[in-house]
Short mmCIF file of C-alpha atoms in Angstrom, two decimals:
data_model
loop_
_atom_site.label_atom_id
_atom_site.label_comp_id
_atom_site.label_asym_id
_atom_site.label_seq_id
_atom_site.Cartn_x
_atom_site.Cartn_y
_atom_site.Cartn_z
CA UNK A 898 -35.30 -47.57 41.53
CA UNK A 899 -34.10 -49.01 45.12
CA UNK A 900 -37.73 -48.66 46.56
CA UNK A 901 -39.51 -50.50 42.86
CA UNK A 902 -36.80 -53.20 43.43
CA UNK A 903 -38.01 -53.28 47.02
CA UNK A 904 -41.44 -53.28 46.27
CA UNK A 905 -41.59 -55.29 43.34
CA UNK A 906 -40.65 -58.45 41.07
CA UNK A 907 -37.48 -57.72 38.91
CA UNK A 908 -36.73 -59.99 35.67
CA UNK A 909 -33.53 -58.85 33.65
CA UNK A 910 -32.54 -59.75 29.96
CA UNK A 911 -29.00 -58.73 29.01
CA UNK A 912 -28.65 -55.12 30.44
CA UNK A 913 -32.43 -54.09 30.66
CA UNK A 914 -34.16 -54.84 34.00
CA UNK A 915 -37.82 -54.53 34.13
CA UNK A 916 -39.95 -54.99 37.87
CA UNK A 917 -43.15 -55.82 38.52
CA UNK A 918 -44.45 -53.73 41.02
CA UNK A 919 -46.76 -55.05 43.66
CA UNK A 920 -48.49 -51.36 44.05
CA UNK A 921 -48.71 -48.79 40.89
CA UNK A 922 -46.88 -46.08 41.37
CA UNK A 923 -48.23 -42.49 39.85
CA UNK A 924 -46.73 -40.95 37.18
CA UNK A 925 -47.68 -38.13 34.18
CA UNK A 926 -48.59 -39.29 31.18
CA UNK A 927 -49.79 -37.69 28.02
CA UNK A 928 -52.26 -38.19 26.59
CA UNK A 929 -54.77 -36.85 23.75
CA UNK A 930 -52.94 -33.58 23.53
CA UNK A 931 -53.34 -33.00 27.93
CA UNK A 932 -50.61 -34.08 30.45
CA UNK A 933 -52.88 -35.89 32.77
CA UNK A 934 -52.56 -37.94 36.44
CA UNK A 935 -52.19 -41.90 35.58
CA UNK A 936 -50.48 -45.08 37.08
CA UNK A 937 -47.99 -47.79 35.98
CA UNK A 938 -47.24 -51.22 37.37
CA UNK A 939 -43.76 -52.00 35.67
CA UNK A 940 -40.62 -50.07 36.16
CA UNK A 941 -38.01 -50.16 33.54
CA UNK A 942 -34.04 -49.51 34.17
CA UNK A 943 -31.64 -49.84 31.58
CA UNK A 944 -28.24 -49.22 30.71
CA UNK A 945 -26.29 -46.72 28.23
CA UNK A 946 -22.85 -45.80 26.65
CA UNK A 947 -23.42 -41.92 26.85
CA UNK A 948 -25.86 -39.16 28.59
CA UNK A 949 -27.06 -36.42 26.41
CA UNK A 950 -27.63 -32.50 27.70
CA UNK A 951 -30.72 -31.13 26.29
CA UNK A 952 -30.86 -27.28 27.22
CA UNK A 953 -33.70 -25.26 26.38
CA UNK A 954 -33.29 -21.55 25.55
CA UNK A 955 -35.52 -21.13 28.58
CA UNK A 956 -32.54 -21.94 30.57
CA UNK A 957 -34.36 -25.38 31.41
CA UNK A 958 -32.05 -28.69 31.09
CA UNK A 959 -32.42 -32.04 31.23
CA UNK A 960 -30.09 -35.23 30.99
CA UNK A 961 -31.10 -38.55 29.09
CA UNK A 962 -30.16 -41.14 27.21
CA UNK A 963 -29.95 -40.98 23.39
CA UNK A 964 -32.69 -43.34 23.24
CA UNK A 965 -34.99 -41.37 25.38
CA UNK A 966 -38.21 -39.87 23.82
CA UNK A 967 -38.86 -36.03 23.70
CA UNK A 968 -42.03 -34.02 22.57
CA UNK A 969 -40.99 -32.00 19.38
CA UNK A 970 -43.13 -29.56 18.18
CA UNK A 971 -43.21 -29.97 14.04
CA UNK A 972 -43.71 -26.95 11.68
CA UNK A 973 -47.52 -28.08 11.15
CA UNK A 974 -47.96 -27.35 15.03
CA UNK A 975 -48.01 -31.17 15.72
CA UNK A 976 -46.16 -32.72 18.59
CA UNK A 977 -44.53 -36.03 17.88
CA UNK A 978 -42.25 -37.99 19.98
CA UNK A 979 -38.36 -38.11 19.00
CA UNK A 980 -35.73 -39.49 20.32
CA UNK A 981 -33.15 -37.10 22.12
CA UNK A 982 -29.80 -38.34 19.35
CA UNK A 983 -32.00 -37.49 16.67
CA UNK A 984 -32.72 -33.71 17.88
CA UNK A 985 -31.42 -31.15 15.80
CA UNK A 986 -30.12 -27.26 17.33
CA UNK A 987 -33.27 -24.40 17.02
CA UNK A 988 -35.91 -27.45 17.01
CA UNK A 989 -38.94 -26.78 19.38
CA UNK A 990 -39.48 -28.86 22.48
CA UNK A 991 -43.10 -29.51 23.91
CA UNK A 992 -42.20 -28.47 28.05
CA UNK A 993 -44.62 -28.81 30.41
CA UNK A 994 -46.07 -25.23 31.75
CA UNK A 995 -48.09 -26.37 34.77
CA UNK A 996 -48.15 -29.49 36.45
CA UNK A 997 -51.97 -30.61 37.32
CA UNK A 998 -51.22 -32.23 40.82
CA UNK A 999 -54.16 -32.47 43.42
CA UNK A 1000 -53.13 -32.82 46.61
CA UNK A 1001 -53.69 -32.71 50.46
CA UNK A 1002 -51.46 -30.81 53.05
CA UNK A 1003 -48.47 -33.10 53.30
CA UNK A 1004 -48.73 -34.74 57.39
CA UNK A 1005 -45.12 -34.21 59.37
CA UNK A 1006 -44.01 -37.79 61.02
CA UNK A 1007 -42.83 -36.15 64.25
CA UNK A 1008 -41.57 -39.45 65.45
CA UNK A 1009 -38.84 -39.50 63.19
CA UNK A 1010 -37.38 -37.33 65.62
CA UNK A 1011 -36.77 -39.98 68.01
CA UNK A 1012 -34.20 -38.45 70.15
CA UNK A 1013 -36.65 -35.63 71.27
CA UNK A 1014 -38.30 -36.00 74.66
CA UNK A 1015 -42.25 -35.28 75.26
CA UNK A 1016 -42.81 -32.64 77.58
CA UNK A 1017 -46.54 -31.94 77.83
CA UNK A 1018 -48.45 -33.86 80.94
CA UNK A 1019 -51.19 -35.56 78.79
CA UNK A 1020 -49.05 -37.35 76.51
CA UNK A 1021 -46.26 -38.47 79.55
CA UNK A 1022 -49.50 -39.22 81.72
CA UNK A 1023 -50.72 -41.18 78.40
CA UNK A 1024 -47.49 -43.00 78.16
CA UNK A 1025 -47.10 -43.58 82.07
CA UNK A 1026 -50.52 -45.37 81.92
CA UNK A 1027 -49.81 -47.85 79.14
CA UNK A 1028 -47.17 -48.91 80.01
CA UNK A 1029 -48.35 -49.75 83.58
CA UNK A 1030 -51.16 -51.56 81.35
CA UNK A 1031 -48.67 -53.42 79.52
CA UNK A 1032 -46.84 -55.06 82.89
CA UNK A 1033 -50.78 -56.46 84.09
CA UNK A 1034 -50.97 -57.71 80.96
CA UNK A 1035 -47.53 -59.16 80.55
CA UNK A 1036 -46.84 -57.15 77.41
CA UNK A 1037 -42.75 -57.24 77.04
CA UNK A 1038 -41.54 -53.89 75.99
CA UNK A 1039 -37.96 -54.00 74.32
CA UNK A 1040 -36.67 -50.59 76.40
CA UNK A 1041 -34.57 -50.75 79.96
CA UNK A 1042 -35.99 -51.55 83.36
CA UNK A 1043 -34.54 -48.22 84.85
CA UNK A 1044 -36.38 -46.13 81.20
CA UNK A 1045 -39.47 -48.02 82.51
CA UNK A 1046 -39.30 -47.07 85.77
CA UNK A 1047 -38.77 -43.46 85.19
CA UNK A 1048 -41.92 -42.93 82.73
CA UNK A 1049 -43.91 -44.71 85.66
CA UNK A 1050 -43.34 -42.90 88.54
CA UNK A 1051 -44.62 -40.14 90.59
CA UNK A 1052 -43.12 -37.69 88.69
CA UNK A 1053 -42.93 -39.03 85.16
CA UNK A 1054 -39.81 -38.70 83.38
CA UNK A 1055 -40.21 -36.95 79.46
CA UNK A 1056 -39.89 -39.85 77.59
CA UNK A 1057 -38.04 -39.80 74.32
CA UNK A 1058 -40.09 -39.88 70.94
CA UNK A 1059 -38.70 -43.09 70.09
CA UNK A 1060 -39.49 -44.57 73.51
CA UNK A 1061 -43.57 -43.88 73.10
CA UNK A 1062 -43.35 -45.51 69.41
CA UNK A 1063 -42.03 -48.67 70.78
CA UNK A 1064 -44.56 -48.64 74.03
CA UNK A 1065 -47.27 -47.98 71.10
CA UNK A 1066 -46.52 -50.57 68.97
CA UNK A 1067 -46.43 -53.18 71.32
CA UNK A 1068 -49.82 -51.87 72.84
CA UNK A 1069 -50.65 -51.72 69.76
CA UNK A 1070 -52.58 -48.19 69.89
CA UNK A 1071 -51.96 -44.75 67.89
CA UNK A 1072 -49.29 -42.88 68.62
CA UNK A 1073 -49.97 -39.45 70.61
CA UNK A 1074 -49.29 -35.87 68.88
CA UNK A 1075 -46.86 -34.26 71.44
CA UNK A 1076 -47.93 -30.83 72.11
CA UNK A 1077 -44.28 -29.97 73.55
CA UNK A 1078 -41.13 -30.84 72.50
CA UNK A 1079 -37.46 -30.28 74.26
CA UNK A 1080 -34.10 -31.57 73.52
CA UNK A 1081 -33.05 -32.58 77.01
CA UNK A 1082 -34.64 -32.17 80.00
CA UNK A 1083 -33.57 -28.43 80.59
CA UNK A 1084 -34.33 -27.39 76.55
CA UNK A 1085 -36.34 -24.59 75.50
CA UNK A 1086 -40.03 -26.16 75.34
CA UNK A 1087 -41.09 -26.24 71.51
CA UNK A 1088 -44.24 -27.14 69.43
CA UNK A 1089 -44.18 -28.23 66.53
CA UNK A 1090 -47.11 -28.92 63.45
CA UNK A 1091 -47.93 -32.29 62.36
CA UNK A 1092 -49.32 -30.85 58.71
CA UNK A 1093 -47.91 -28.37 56.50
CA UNK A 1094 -49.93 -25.55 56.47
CA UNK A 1095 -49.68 -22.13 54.31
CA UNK A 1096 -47.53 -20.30 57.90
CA UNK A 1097 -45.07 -23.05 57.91
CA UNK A 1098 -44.11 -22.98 54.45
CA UNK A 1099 -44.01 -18.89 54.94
CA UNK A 1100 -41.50 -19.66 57.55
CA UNK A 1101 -39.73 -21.98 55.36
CA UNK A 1102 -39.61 -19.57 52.88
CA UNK A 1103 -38.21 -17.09 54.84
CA UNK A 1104 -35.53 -19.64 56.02
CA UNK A 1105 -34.37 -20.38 52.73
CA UNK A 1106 -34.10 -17.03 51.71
CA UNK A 1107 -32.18 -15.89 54.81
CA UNK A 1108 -32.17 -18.03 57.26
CA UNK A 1109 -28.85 -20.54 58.57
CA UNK A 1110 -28.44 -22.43 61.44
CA UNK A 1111 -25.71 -21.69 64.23
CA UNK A 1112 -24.01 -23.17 66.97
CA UNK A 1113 -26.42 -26.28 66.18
CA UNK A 1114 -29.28 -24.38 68.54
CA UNK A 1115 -29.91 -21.44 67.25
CA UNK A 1116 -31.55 -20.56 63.91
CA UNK A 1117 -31.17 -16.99 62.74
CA UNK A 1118 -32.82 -14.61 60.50
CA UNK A 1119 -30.98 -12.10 58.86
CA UNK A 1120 -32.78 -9.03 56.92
CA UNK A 1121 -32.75 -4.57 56.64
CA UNK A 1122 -36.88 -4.88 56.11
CA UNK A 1123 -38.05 -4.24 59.79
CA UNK A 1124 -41.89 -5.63 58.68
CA UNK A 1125 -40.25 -9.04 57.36
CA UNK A 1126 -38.25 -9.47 60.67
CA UNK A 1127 -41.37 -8.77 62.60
CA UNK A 1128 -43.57 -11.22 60.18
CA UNK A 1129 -40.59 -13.96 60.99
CA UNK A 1130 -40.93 -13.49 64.61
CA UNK A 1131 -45.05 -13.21 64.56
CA UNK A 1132 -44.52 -16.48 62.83
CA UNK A 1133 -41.90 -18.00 65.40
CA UNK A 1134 -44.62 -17.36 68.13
CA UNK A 1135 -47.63 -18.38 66.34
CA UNK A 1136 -46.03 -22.30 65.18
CA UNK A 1137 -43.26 -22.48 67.31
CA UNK A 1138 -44.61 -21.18 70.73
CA UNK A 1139 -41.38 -19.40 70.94
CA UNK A 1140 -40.57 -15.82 71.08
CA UNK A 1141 -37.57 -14.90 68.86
CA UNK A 1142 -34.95 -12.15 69.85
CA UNK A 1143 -34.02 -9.24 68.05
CA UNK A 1144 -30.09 -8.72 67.58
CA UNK A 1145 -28.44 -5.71 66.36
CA UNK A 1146 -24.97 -5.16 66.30
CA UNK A 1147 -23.04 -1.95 64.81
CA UNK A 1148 -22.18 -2.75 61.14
CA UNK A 1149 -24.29 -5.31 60.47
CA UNK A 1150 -27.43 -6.72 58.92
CA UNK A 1151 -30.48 -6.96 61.94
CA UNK A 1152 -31.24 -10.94 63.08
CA UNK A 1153 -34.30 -12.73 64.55
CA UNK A 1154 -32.71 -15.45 66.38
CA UNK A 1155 -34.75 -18.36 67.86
CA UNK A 1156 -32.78 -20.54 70.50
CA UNK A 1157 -33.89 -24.56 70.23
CA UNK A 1158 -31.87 -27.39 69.64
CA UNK A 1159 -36.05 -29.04 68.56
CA UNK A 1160 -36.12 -26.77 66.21
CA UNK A 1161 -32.90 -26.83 64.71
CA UNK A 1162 -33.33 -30.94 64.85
CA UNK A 1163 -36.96 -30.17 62.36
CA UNK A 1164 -35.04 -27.99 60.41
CA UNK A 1165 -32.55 -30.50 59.28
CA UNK A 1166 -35.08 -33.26 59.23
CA UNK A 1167 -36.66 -31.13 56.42
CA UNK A 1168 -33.62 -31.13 54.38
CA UNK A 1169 -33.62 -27.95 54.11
CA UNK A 1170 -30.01 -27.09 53.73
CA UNK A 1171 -28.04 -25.60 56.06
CA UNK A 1172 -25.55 -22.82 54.13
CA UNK A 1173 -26.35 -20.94 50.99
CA UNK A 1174 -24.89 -23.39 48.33
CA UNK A 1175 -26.80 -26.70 49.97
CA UNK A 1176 -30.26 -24.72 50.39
CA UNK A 1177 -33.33 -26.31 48.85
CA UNK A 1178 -36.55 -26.46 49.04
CA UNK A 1179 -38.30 -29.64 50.84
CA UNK A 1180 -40.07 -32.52 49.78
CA UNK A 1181 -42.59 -32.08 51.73
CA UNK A 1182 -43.75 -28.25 50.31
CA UNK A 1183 -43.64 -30.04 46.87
CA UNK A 1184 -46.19 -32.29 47.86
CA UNK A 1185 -48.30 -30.17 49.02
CA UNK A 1186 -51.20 -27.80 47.64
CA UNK A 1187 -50.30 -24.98 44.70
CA UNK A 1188 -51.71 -22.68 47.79
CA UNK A 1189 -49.19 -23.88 50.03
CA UNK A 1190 -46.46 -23.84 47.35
CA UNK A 1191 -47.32 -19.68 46.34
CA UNK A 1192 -47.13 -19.28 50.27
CA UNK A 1193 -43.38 -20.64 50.15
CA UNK A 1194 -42.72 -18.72 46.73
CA UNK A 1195 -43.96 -15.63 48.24
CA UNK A 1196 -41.68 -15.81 51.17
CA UNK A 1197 -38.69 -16.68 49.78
CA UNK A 1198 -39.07 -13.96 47.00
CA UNK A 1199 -39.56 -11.39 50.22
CA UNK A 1200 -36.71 -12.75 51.39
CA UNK A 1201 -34.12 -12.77 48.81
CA UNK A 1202 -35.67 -12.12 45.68
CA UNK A 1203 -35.39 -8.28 43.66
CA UNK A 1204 -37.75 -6.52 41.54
CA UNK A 1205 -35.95 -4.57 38.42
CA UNK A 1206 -38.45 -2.93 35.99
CA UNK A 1207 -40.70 -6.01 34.41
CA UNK A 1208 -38.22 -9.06 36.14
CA UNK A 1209 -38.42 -10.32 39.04
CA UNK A 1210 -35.79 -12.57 39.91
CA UNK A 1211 -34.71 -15.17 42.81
CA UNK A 1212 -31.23 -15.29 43.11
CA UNK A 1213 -29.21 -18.25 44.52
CA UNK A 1214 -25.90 -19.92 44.95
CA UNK A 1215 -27.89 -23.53 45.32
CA UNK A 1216 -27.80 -24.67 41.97
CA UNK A 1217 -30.24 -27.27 43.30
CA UNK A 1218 -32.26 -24.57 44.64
CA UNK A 1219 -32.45 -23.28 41.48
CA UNK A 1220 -33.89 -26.39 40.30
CA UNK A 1221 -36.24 -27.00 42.85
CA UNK A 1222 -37.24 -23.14 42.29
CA UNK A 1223 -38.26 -24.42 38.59
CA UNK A 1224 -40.16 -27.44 39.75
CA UNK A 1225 -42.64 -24.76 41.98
CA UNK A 1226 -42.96 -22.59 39.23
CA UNK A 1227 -43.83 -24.94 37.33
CA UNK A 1228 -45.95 -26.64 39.83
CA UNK A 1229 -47.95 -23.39 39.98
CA UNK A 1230 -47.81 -22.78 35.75
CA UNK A 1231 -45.82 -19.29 36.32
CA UNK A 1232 -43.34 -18.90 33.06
CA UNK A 1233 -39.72 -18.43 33.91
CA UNK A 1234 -35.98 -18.59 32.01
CA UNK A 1235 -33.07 -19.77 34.15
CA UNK A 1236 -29.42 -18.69 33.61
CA UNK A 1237 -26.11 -18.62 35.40
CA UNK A 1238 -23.95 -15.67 36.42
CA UNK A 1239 -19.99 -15.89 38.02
CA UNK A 1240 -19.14 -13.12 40.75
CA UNK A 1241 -15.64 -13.30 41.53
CA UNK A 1242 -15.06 -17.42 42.28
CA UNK A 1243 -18.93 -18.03 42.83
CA UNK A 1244 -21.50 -19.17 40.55
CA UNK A 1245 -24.89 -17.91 41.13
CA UNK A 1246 -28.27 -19.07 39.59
CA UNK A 1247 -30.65 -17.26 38.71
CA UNK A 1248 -34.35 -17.43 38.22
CA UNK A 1249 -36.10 -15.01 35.91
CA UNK A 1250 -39.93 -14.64 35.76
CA UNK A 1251 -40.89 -12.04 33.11
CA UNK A 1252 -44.05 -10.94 30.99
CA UNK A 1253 -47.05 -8.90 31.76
CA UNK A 1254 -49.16 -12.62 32.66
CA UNK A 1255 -46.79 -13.36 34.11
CA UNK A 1256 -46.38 -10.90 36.77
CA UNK A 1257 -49.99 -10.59 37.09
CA UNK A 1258 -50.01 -14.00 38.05
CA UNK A 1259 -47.38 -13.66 40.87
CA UNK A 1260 -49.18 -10.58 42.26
CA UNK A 1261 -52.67 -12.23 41.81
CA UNK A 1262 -51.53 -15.02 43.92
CA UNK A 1263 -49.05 -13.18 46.51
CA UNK A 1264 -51.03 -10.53 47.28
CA UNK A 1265 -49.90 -6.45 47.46
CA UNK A 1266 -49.29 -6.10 51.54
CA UNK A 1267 -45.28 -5.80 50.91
CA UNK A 1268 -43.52 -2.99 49.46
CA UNK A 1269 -41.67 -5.32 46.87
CA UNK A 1270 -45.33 -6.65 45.60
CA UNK A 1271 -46.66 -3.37 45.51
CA UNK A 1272 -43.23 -2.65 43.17
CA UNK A 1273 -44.77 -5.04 40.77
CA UNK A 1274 -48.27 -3.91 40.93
CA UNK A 1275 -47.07 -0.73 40.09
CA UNK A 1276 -45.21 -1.38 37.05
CA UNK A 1277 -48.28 -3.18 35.50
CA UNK A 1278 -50.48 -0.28 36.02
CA UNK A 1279 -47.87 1.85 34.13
CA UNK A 1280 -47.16 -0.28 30.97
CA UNK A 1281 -49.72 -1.53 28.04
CA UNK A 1282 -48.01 -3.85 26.35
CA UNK A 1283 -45.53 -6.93 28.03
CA UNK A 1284 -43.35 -9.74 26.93
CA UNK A 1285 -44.20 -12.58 25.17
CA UNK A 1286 -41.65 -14.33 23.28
CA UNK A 1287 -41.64 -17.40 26.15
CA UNK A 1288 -44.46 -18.97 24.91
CA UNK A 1289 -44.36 -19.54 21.75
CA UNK A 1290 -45.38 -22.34 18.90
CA UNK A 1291 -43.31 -22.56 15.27
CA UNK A 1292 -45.40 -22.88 12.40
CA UNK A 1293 -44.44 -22.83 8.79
CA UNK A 1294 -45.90 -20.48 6.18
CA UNK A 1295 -47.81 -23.07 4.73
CA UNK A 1296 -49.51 -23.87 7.89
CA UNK A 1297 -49.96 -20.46 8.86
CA UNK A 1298 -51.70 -19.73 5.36
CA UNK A 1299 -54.12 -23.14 5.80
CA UNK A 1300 -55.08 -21.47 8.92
CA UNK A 1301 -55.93 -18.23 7.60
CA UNK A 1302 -57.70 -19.72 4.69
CA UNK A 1303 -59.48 -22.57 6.79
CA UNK A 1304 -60.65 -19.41 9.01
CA UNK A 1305 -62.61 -17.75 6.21
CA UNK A 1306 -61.05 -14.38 7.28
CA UNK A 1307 -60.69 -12.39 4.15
#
């Protein structure tokens, strides 16, 4: 709403505010039976007396006004719109089972990270050089004499991220991709990606799952399965340039700990949460490729999740974890009920995914080189029948009988 108001021209009657937006923004519409990709140049925001809970048996919920429109399935296997006061308890709901987004790998604005100094000698030697370009040409840049100075001199100082996008912009030239990254002048030296790629959202995965942040500088991985804790440190190396250590300590669960105050500051740029109840899964994984998204859902379900006989099922105490768990699965059309269990004072949510297509979907797209995924394979090779009764549409007995008569089946 603050970014259409921004972006647009707002006229309000009474209570209702509609804006004209100067760029369409994209949206889902649907349309001729097919949720489909589409755009709309006016936002609408109005104002009610009451919210209304609509909860699915699915364990899927959503809040709206009483005025808002649903998708009802009818008893002829029709799907008409109907306002949420005017739903009835046991009536169907039309939900959507994938979500048809095409997308590129989501790009990672490094420079957001403006505190962090460049540490690699092209981009300092890059920097050094413009800004020696911009005194013959007389080209004021809005940092301190003595900031100058150092990035100029013999031995060029590591300039802050936030120090090259001002020299840039004034030059006006593209910014540089640092290839190292520190968080003083002493810091561990750190790469990071500029694109979200299948490795970094199985790292993020893994984070998620069992991963927290301590001491502000050090993020650690906790986890019994010795091929997941040497997966998380192959992956440390391999995006990170860092080599993770292994702690043990008498008593207690093994860690993977990786020392840098860079990446602890791309961590938390993520949003990624930093204790078990504020976890969730970034923005930046959602808007990325269903191939990236299964890489995360694979990860995190390594991590965290538990295989029991036909369920799998990711466990958290993020209730918007939970949420954002739906969204992927979703995202990626994998069926799933939600529900809600209390141990002791804390609420966990859980996250079921059930049903023989199901779980050939999950091990069609993760793979079988992990002893939990191998679990599943397993128990589809054994069974010859599976669970069904997610996916479902109502129809009365007279439909059902113009069906069978319309299909000439006697």
């Amino acid at each position: 709403y603050i970014s259409c108001r921004e972006n647009g021209e707002s006229r309000i009657d009474g209570m209702d505010e509609w804006i004209t937006l100067h760029k369409p923004i994209s949206v889902f519409s649907f349309k001729d039976g097919r949720i489909v990709q589409s755009t709309s140049s006016t936002f609408y925001h109005g104002v009610s007396d009451s919210i209304l809970s609509i909860r699915l048996r699915s364990g899927k919920e959503v809040k709206v006004t009483p005025a808002h429109k649903l998708f009802r399935i009818t008893e002829a296997g029709e799907i008409e719109e109907r306002m949420a006061g005017e739903l009835k308890t046991g009536e169907y709901l039309a939900s959507v089972r994938k979500v048809p987004i095409k997308s590129e790998n989501a790009t990672i604005d490094l420079y957001s990270l403006g505190e962090l100094r460049v540490a690699d000698a092209q981009s300092r030697a890059f920097v050094s050089s413009l800004v020696k370009e911009a005194r013959k040409k007389g080209v004021a840049i809005d940092l301190p004499k003595q900031v100058l100075y150092a990035i100029t001199r013999k031995n060029p100082a590591t300039p802050r991220l936030s120090w090259i996008r001002e020299i840039c912009t004034k030059m006006a030239v593209p910014f540089p991709t640092p290839q190292l990254l520190r968080g003083d002048r002493a810091g561990t030296l750190t790469k990071l990606p500029t694109v979200v790629t299948k490795e970094l959202a199985e790292f993020l995965g893994f984070f998620v799952a069992e991963g927290y942040i301590r001491g502000g500088k050090t993020i650690v991985f906790t986890n019994l399965d010795e091929v997941l804790l040497r997966r998380y440190s192959e992956l440390t190396c391999h995006l990170f340039g860092i080599n993770g250590r292994l702690e043990r300590q008498k008593g207690k669960t093994p860690n993977v700990l990786i020392t840098s105050r860079v990446l602890v500051r791309f961590i938390e740029m993520l949003e990624l949460g930093q204790n078990s109840e504020t976890k969730n899964i970034p923005a930046i994984l959602m808007r990325s490729s269903d191939e990236i998204l299964w890489s995360f859902i694979k990860a995190y379900f390594l991590g965290d999740g538990s295989v029991s006989g036909g369920d799998i099922e990711l466990s958290t105490a993020s209730r918007q974890l939970s949420i954002s768990l739906s969204y992927a699965l979703s995202r990626v059309g994998l069926l799933h009920t939600i529900s809600e269990r209390k141990i002791g004072n804390k609420l966990y949510y859980r996250v079921f995914i059930r049903g023989r297509g199901a779980l050939r979907s999950f091990v069609s797209a993760c793979g079988s080189d992990f002893d939990k995924l191998r679990k599943i394979e397993s128990y589809l090779c054994s069974i010859t029948s599976g669970y069904t009764a997610k996916d479902i549409v109502p129809l009365s007995r007279q439909k059902i009988a113009e069906l069978y008569s319309a299909s000439g089946v006697s």
